[in-house]
Short mmCIF file of C-alpha atoms in Angstrom, two decimals:
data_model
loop_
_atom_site.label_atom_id
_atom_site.label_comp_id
_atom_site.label_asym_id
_atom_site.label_seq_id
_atom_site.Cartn_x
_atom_site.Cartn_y
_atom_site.Cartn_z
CA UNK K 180 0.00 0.00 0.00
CA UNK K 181 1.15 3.38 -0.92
CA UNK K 182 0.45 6.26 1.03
CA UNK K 183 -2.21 8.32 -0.28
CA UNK K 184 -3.88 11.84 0.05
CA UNK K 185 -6.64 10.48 2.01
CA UNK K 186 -3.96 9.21 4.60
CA UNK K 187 -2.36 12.21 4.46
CA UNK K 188 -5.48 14.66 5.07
CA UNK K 189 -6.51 12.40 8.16
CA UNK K 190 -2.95 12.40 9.87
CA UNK K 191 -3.17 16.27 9.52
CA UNK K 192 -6.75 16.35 10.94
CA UNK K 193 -6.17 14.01 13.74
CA UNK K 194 -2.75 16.10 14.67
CA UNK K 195 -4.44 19.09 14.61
CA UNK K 196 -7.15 18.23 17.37
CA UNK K 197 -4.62 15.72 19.33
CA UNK K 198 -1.22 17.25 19.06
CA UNK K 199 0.35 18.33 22.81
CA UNK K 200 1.01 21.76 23.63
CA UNK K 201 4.79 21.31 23.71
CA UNK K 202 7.06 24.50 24.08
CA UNK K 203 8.96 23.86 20.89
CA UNK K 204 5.79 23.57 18.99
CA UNK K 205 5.05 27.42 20.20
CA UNK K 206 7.81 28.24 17.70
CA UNK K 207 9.38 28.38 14.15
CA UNK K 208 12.55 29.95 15.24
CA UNK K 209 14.84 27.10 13.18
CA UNK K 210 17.32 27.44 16.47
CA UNK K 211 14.72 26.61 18.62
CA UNK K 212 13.49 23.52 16.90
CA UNK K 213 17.21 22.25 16.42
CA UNK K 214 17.98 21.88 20.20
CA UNK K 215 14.36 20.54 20.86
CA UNK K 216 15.06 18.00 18.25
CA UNK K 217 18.76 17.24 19.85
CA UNK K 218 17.47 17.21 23.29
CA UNK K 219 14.30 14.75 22.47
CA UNK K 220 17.23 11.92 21.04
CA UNK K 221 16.90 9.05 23.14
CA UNK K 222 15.12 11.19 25.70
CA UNK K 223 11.78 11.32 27.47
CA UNK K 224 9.30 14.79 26.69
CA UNK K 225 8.52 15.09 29.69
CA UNK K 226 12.49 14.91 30.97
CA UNK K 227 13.48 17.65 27.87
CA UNK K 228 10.58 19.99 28.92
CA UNK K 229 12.16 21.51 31.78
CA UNK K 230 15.93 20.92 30.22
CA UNK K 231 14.55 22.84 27.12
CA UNK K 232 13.15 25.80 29.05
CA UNK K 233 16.07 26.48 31.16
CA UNK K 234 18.55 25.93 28.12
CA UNK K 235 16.51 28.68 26.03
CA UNK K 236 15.95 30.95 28.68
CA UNK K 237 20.07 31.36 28.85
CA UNK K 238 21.05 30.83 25.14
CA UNK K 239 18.61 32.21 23.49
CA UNK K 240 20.51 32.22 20.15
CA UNK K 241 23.17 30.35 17.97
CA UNK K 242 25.48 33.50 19.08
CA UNK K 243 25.08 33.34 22.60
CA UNK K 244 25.46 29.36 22.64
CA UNK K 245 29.20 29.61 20.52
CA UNK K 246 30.23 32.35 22.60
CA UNK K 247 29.31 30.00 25.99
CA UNK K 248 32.24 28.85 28.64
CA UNK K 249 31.81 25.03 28.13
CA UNK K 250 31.27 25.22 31.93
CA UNK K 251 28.00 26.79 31.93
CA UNK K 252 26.73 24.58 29.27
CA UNK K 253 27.53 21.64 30.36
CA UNK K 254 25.70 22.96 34.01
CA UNK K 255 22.63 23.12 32.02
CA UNK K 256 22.97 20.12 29.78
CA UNK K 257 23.62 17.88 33.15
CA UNK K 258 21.53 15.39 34.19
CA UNK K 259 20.11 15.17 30.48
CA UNK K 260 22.56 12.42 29.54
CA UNK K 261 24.73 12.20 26.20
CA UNK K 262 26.52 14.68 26.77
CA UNK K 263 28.19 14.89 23.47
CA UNK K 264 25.24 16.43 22.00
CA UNK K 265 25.70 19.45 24.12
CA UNK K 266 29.47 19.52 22.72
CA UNK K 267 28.24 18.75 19.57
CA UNK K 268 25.30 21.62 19.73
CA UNK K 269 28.14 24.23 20.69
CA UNK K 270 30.62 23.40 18.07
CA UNK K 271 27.57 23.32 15.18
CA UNK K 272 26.81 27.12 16.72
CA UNK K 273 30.13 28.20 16.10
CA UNK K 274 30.26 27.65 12.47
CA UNK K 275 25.95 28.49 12.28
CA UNK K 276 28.48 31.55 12.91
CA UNK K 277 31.03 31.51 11.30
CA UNK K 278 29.92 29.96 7.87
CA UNK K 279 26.36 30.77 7.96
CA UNK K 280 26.24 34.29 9.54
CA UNK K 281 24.72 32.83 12.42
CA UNK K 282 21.78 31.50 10.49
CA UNK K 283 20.90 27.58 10.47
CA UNK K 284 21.16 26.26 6.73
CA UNK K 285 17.63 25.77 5.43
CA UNK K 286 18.73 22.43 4.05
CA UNK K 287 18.85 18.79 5.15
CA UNK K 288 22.28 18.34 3.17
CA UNK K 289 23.50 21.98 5.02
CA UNK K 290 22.48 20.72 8.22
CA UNK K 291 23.86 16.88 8.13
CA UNK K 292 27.43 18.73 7.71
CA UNK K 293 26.96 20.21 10.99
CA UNK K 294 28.73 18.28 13.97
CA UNK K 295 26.19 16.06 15.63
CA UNK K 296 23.25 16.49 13.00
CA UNK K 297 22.46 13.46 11.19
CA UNK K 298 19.81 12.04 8.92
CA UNK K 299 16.84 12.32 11.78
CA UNK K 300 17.74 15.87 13.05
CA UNK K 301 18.17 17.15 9.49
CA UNK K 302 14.79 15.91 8.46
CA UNK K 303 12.93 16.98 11.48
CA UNK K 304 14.48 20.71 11.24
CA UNK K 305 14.52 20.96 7.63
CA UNK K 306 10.57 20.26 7.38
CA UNK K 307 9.81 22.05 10.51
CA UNK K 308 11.15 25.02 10.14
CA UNK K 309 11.75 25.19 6.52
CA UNK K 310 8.67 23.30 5.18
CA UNK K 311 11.23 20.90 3.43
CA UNK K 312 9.83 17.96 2.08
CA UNK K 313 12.29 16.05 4.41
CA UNK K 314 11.32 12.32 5.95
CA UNK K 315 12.32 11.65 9.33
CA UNK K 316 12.16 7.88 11.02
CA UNK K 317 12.93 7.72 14.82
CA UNK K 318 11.59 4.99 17.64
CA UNK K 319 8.46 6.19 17.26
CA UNK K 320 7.88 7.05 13.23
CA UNK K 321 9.59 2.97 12.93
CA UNK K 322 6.89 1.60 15.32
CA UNK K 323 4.12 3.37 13.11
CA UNK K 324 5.33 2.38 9.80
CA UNK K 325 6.56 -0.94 10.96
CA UNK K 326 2.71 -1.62 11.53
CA UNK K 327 0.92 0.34 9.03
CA UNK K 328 2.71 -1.49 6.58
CA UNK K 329 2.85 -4.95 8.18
CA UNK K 330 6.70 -5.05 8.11
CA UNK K 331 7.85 -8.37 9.56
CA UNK K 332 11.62 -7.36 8.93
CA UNK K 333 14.00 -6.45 11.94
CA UNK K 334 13.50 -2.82 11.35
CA UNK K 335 16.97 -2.09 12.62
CA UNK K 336 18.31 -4.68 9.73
CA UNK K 337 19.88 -2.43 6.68
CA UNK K 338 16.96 -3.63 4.32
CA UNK K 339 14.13 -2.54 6.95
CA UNK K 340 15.80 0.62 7.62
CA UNK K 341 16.00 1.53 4.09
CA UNK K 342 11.99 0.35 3.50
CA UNK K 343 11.03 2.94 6.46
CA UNK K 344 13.38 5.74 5.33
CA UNK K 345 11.40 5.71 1.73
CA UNK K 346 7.93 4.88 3.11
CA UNK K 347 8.65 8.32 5.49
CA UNK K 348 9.53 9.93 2.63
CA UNK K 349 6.56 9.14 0.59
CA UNK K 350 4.42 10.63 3.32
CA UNK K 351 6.63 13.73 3.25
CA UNK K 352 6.41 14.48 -0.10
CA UNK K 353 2.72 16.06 0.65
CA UNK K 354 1.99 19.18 1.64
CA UNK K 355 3.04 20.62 5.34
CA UNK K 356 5.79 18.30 5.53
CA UNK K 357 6.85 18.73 9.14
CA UNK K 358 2.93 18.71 10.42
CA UNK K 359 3.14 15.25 8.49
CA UNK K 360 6.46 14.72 10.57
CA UNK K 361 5.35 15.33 13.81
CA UNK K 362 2.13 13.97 13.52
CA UNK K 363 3.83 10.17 12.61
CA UNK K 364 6.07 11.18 15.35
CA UNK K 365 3.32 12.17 18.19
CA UNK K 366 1.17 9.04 16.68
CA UNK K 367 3.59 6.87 18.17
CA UNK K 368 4.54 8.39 21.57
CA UNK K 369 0.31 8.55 22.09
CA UNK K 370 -1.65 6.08 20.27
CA UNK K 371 0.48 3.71 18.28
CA UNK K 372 2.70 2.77 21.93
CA UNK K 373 5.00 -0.54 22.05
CA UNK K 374 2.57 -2.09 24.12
CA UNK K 375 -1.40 -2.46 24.13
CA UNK K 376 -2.03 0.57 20.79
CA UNK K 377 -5.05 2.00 21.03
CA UNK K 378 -5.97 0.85 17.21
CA UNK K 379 -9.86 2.10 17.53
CA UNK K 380 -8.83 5.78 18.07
CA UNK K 381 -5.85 5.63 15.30
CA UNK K 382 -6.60 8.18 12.68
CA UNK K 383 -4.55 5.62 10.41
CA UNK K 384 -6.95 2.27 11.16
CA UNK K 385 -8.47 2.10 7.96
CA UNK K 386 -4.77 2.03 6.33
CA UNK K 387 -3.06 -0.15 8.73
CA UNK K 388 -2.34 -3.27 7.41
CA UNK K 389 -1.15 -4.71 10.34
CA UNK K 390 -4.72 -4.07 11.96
CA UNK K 391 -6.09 -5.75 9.08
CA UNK K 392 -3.85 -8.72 9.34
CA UNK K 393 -4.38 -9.12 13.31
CA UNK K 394 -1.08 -8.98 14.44
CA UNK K 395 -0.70 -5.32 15.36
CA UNK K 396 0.90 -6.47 18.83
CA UNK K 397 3.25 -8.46 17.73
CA UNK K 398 5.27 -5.98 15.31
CA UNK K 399 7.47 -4.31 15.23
CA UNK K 400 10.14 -6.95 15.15
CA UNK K 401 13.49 -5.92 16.72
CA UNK K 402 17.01 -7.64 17.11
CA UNK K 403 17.45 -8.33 20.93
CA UNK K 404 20.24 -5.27 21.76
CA UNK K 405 23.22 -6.79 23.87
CA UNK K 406 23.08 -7.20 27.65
CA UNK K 407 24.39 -3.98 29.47
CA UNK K 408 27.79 -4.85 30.55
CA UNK K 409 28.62 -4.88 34.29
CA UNK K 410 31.81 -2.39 35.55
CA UNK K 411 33.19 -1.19 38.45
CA UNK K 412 35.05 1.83 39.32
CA UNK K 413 36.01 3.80 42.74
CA UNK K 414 35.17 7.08 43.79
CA UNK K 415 36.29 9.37 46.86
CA UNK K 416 35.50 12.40 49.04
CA UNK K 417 39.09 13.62 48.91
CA UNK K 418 39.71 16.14 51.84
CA UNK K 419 42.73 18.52 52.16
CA UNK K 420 42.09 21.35 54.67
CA UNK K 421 38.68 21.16 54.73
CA UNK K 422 38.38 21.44 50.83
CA UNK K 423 37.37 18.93 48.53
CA UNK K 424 39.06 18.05 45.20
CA UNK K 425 36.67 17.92 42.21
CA UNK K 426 38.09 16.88 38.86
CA UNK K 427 36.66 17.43 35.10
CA UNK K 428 36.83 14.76 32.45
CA UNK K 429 38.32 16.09 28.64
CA UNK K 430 35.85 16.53 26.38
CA UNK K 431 35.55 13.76 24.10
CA UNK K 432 34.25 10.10 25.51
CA UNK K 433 31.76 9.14 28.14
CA UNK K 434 30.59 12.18 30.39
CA UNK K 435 33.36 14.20 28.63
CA UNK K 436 33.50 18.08 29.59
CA UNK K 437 31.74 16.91 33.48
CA UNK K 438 33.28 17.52 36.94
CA UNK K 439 33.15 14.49 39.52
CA UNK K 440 34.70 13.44 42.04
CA UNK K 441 38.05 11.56 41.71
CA UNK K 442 39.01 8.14 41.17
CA UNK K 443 38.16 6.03 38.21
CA UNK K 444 37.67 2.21 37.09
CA UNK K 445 38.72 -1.16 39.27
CA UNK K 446 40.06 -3.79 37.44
CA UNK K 447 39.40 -7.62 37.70
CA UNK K 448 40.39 -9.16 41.01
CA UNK K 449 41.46 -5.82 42.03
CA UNK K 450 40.67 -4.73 45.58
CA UNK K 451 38.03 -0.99 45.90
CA UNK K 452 40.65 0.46 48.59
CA UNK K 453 43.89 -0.58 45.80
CA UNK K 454 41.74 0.16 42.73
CA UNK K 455 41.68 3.80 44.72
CA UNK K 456 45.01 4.05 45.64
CA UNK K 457 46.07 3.35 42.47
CA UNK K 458 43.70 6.10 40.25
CA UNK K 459 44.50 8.83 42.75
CA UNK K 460 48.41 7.71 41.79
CA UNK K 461 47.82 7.70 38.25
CA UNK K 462 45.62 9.94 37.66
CA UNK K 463 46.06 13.16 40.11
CA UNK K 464 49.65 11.96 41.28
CA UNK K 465 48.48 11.95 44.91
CA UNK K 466 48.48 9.54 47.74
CA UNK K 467 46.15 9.50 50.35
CA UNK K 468 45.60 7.91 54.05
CA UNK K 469 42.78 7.12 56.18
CA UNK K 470 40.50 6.06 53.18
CA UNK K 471 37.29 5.29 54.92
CA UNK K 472 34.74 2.82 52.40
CA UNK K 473 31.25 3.75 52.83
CA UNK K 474 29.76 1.66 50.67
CA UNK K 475 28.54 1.93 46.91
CA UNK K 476 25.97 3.81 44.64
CA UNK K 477 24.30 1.91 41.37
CA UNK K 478 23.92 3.75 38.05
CA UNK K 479 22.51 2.38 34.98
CA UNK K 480 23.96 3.55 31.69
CA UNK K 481 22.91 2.87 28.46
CA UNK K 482 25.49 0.31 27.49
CA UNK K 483 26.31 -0.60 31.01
CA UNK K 484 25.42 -1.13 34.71
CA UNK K 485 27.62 0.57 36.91
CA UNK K 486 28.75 -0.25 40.52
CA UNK K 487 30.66 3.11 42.12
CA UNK K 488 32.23 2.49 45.50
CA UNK K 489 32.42 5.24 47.25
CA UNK K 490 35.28 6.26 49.88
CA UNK K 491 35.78 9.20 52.14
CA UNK K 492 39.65 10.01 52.43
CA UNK K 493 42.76 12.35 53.28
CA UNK K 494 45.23 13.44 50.79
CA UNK K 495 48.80 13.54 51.47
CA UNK K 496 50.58 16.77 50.51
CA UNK K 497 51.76 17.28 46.92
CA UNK K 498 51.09 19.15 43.92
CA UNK K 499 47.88 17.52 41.50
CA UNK K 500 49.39 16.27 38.65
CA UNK K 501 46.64 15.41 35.99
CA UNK K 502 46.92 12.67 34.18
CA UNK K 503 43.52 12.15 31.91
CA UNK K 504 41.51 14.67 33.78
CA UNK K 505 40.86 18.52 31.88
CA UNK K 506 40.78 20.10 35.42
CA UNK K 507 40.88 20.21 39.01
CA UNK K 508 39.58 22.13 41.82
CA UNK K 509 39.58 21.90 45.28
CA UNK K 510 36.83 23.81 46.38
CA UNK K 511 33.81 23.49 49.98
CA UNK K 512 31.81 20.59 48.98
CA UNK K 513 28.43 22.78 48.61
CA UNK K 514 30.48 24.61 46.06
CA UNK K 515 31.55 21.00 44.28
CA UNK K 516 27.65 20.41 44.03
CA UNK K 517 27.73 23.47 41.81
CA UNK K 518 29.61 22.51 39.46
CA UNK K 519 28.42 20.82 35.84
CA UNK K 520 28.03 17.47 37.30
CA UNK K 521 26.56 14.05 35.55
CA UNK K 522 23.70 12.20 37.31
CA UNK K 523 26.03 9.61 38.84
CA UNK K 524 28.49 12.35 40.10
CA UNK K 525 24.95 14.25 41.43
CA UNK K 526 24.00 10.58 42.88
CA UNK K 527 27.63 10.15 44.62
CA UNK K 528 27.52 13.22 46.30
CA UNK K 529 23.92 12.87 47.59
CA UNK K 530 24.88 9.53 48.74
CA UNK K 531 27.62 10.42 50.99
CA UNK K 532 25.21 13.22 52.37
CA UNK K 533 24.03 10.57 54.43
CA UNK K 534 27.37 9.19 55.39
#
């Protein structure tokens, strides 16, 4: 089945009674729309409302994001996760600067040469904002076209991806492109959900030929993702003179550009108090004494399931001498729960609260 007009002109109808009052839908400001669109990767609404807000209330504009101290950003992208789309956000602004005269590129080709914009982003800000005729297929768009089509294929499989990328753009080729976007896109976080859709108040029913067929439920099919691997790594409340040391992690990798607290990972058959001893050497160049264990915090990654265990210890005197850490501070601790932290440096340091 192709898509038609008639399942074009009841998508619109149905998004324009049903669509949620989102803040980024108040908007065509082509900025605006690109960090909504960054921020909603892999991330809740209701998580990116409040994230969103705060991040547009203090850069406002592609200016004032290039011209930010990675600091600052980073204290308003924390807590979000990924954080290499924050990096990624502030080093697209600076050539939106440089290259564009501050103004996004009104094109999906433009925009995928941008760091950190790929196919999705470029579709959903190109037709958006720009009224290109630009597909986009995330979770939600695959779930929808996975079952109006009947697609028994693992839709992340090359051959299934490439099927939803040209069904998408089919749909986009009509009129209001990014209404016909967001409407596949709100479809799927509301009525067409992974579990239980509510197929009788689908504005898409009488084209679904997964309905037809019965097995609505059972699609889409999806290649079981690898189990999250299990690590373990060793964190402390380093005291000198009543100060605590935080330390920031370089920009690139996991949680690059964050402060924590320092320490790092244990190794196999490798002891939490030793695994310590050993980071602070490496690492900072420090040794420490009385390192009190206090127990451990949990954190689940994407990838991976993290055990932390968390000490509370003196350092020795000596210059900090970094060794795969940006920066160090030592600084009061209420001042070290200032800083740009990630949610398991935020969950550390309200664990030992109660230490």
């Amino acid at each position: 089945m192709k898509p038609t007009a008639a399942l074009r002109r009841a998508l619109l109808a149905w998004f324009r009674k049903n669509r949620r009052d989102l803040p980024w839908r108040r908007t065509r400001d082509p900025y605006a729309i690109w960090v909504a669109e960054t921020m909603l990767q892999q991330t809740r609404v209701q998580t990116v409302i409040p994230y969103y807000e705060r991040f547009m209330a203090r850069f406002p504009s592609v200016q004032v994001l290039a011209d930010a101290p990675t600091d600052e950003l980073m204290r308003h992208w924390a807590g979000l996760g990924y954080y290499s789309r924050a990096r990624n956000l502030q080093a697209a602004a600076c050539q939106v600067v440089t290259r564009h005269g501050g103004a996004l590129p009104n094109t999906a080709r433009e925009l995928r040469a941008l760091p950190g914009i790929g196919r999705y982003t470029a579709g959903a800000v190109a037709s958006i904002a720009f009224d290109r005729r630009e597909p986009v297929v995330d979770g939600n768009v695959a779930r929808v076209l996975a079952r109006l089509f009947a697609l028994r294929e693992d839709i992340r499989a090359p051959a299934a991806q490439k099927r939803l990328w040209s069904e998408a753009a089919r749909i986009a080729s009509g009129a209001q492109p990014g209404a016909l976007n967001e409407a596949l896109m709100e479809l799927g976080a509301t009525i067409c959900t992974p579990r239980a859709p509510r197929c009788s108040d689908c504005p898409l029913r009488r084209h679904c030929a997964a309905r037809a067929a019965g097995c609505q439920a059972e699609l889409p099919v999806k290649s079981r993702l690898a189990p999250r691997r299990r690590v373990e790594a060793v964190a402390a409340l380093l005291l000198r003179g009543g100060r605590v040391l935080a330390v920031r992690r370089p920009p690139g990798g996991l949680l690059g550009g964050l402060w924590e607290l320092p320490g790092g990972p244990r190794r196999r058959r490798e002891s939490p108090d030793a695994a310590l001893a050993r980071n602070l050497r490496e690492g900072l160049g420090l040794a420490i004494h009385s390192a009190e264990p206090l127990g451990a915090v949990r954190h689940e990654f994407t990838h991976r399931l993290l055990r932390l265990h968390m000490f509370r210890a003196q350092a020795a005197p000596g210059r900090v001498r970094r060794a795969g850490f940006d920066a160090h501070r030592w600084c009061a601790k209420r001042a070290a729960a200032e800083l740009p932290l990630s949610a398991v440096a935020r969950k550390a340091l309200a664990f030992l609260e109660l230490c």
